[in-house]
XYZ file of C-alpha atoms in Angstrom:
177
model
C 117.264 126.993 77.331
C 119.008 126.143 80.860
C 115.374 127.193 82.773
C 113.388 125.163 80.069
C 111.077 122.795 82.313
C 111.968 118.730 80.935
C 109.174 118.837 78.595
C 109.805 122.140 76.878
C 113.578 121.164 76.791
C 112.255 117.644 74.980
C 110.669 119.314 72.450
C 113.072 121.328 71.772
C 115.035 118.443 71.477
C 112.451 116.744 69.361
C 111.899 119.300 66.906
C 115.876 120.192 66.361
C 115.530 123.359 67.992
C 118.712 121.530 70.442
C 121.520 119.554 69.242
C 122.066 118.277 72.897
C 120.584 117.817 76.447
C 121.971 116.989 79.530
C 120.071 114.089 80.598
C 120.129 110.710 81.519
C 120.088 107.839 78.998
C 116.112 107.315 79.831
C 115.093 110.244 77.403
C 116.888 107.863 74.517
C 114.071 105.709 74.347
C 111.072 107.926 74.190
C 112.762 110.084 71.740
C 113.542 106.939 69.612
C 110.097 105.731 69.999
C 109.093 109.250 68.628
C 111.142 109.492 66.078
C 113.227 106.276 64.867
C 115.402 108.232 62.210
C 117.354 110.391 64.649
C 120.757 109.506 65.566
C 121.129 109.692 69.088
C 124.404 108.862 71.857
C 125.228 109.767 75.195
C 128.577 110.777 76.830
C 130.294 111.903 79.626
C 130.456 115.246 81.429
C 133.900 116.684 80.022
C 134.492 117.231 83.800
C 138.800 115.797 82.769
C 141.162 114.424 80.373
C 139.589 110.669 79.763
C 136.268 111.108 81.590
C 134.181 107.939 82.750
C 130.515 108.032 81.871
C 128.225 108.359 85.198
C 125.899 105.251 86.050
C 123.133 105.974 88.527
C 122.520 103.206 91.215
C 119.069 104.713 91.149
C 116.096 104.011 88.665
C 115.161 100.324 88.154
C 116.087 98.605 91.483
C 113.146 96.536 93.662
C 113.373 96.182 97.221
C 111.439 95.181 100.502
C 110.500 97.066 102.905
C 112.031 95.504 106.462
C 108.912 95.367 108.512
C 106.704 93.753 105.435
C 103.940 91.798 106.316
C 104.192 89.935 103.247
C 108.507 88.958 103.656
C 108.636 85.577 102.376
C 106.337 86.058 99.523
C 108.099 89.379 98.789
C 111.386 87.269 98.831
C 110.034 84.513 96.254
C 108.485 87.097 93.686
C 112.080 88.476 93.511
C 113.589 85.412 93.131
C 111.320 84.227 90.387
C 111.573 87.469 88.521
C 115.414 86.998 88.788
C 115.470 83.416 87.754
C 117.418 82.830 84.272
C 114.653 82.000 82.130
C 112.418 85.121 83.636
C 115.630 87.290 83.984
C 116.294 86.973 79.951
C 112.803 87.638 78.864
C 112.435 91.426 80.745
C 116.400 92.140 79.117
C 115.402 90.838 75.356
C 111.532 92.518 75.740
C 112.949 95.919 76.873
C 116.693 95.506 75.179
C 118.623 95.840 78.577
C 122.169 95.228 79.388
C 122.582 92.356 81.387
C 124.285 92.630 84.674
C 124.036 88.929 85.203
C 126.690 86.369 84.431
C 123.729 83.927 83.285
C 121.955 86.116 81.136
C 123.121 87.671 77.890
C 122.379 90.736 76.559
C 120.246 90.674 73.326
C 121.326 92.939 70.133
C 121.075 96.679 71.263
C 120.421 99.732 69.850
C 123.294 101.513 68.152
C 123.630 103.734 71.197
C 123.533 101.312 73.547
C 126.282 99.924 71.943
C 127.778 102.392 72.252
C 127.781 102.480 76.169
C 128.730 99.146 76.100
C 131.764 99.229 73.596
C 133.470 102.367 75.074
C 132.485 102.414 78.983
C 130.769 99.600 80.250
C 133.177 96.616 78.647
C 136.366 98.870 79.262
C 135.326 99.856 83.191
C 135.119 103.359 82.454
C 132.009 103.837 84.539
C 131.521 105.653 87.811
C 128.673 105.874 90.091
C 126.840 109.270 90.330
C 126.180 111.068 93.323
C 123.075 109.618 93.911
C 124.784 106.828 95.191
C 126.268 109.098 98.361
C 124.392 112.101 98.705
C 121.240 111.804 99.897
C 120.551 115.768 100.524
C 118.792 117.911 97.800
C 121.361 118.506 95.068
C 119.159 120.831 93.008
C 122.422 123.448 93.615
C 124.407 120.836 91.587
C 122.296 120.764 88.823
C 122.079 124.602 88.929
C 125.967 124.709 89.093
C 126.788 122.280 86.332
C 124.411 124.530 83.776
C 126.755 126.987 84.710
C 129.634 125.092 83.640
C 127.822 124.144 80.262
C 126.995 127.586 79.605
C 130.434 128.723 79.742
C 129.991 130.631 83.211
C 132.447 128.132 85.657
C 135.095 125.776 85.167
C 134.836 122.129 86.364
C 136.986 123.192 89.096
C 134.909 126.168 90.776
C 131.443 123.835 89.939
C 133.594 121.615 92.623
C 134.318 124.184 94.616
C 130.991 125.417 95.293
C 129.386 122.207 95.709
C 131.584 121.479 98.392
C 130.898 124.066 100.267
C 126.748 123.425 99.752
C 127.422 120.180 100.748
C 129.143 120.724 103.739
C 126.338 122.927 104.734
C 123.178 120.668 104.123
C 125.286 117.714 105.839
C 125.776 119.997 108.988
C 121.974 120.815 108.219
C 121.159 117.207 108.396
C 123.477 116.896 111.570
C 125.971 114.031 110.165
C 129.362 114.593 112.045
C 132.167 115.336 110.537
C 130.945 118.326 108.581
């Protein structure tokens, strides 16, 4: 199962071949979409005693590009999209949790509640990696199967990634590594 491709391990996931996946809160939709009758949740890596749940900065944000041609136009467009009124129809069409103080987040899914209720409104959230490693981190990945599938504790998953990480920084030449 660990060297399933994503949409072999979705089907499996699909059919109830699985009974869980580690993946990001993106498959939830699709799957629901699929099939409305399944239960489905998400929760933390049991990396510790009390673990927060891991948000990714990465995934839905918009940004311009310095040296547009197009700046000031680029500037309004995000500004309109983020206005109030346009702001609240994208988070009640696509059921998003609003992260501003001027728009409310419409009724959510069960699991999405979920999020909410146990790590989002009690700031038990953490940002992933992908927030301060920007070097391939496919070793990670390969690492934390290994801690799923029994083969490494939490501990010597750390362990090793430090020392990849130490080696693709000095790869990338950033001091200190």
């Amino acid at each position: 199962m660990l060297s399933d491709s994503y949409d072999m391990a979705v089907g499996k996931f699909l059919n109830k071949e699985v009974a869980m996946m580690f993946m990001g809160d993106w498959l939830i939709e699709g799957v629901a979409e699929q099939d409305p009758n399944m239960e489905l949740g998400v929760f933390p890596i049991p990396s510790s005693d009390n673990a927060s749940l891991g948000a990714s900065p990465l995934g839905g944000q918009l940004f311009i590009p310095k040296k547009s041609k197009h700046l000031d136009e680029a500037k309004q467009f995000l500004d309109y999209i983020a206005s109030k009124d346009v702001a609240q129809q994208i988070v009640d069409s696509k059921g998003y949790v609003s992260n501003f103080s001027d728009v409310t987040t419409p009724e959510l899914p069960a699991y999405k509640q979920d999020i909410v209720d146990n790590y989002i409104t009690p700031k038990k959230t953490v940002l992933t990696t992908d927030a301060y490693m920007l070097v391939d981190r496919s070793e990670l990945y390969r690492l934390l199967q290994d801690q799923f599938a029994g083969g490494l504790s939490p501990e010597e998953v750390l362990k090793s990634w430090d020392e990849k990480f130490s080696q693709l920084m000095q790869d990338k030449g950033v001091e200190g590594f």
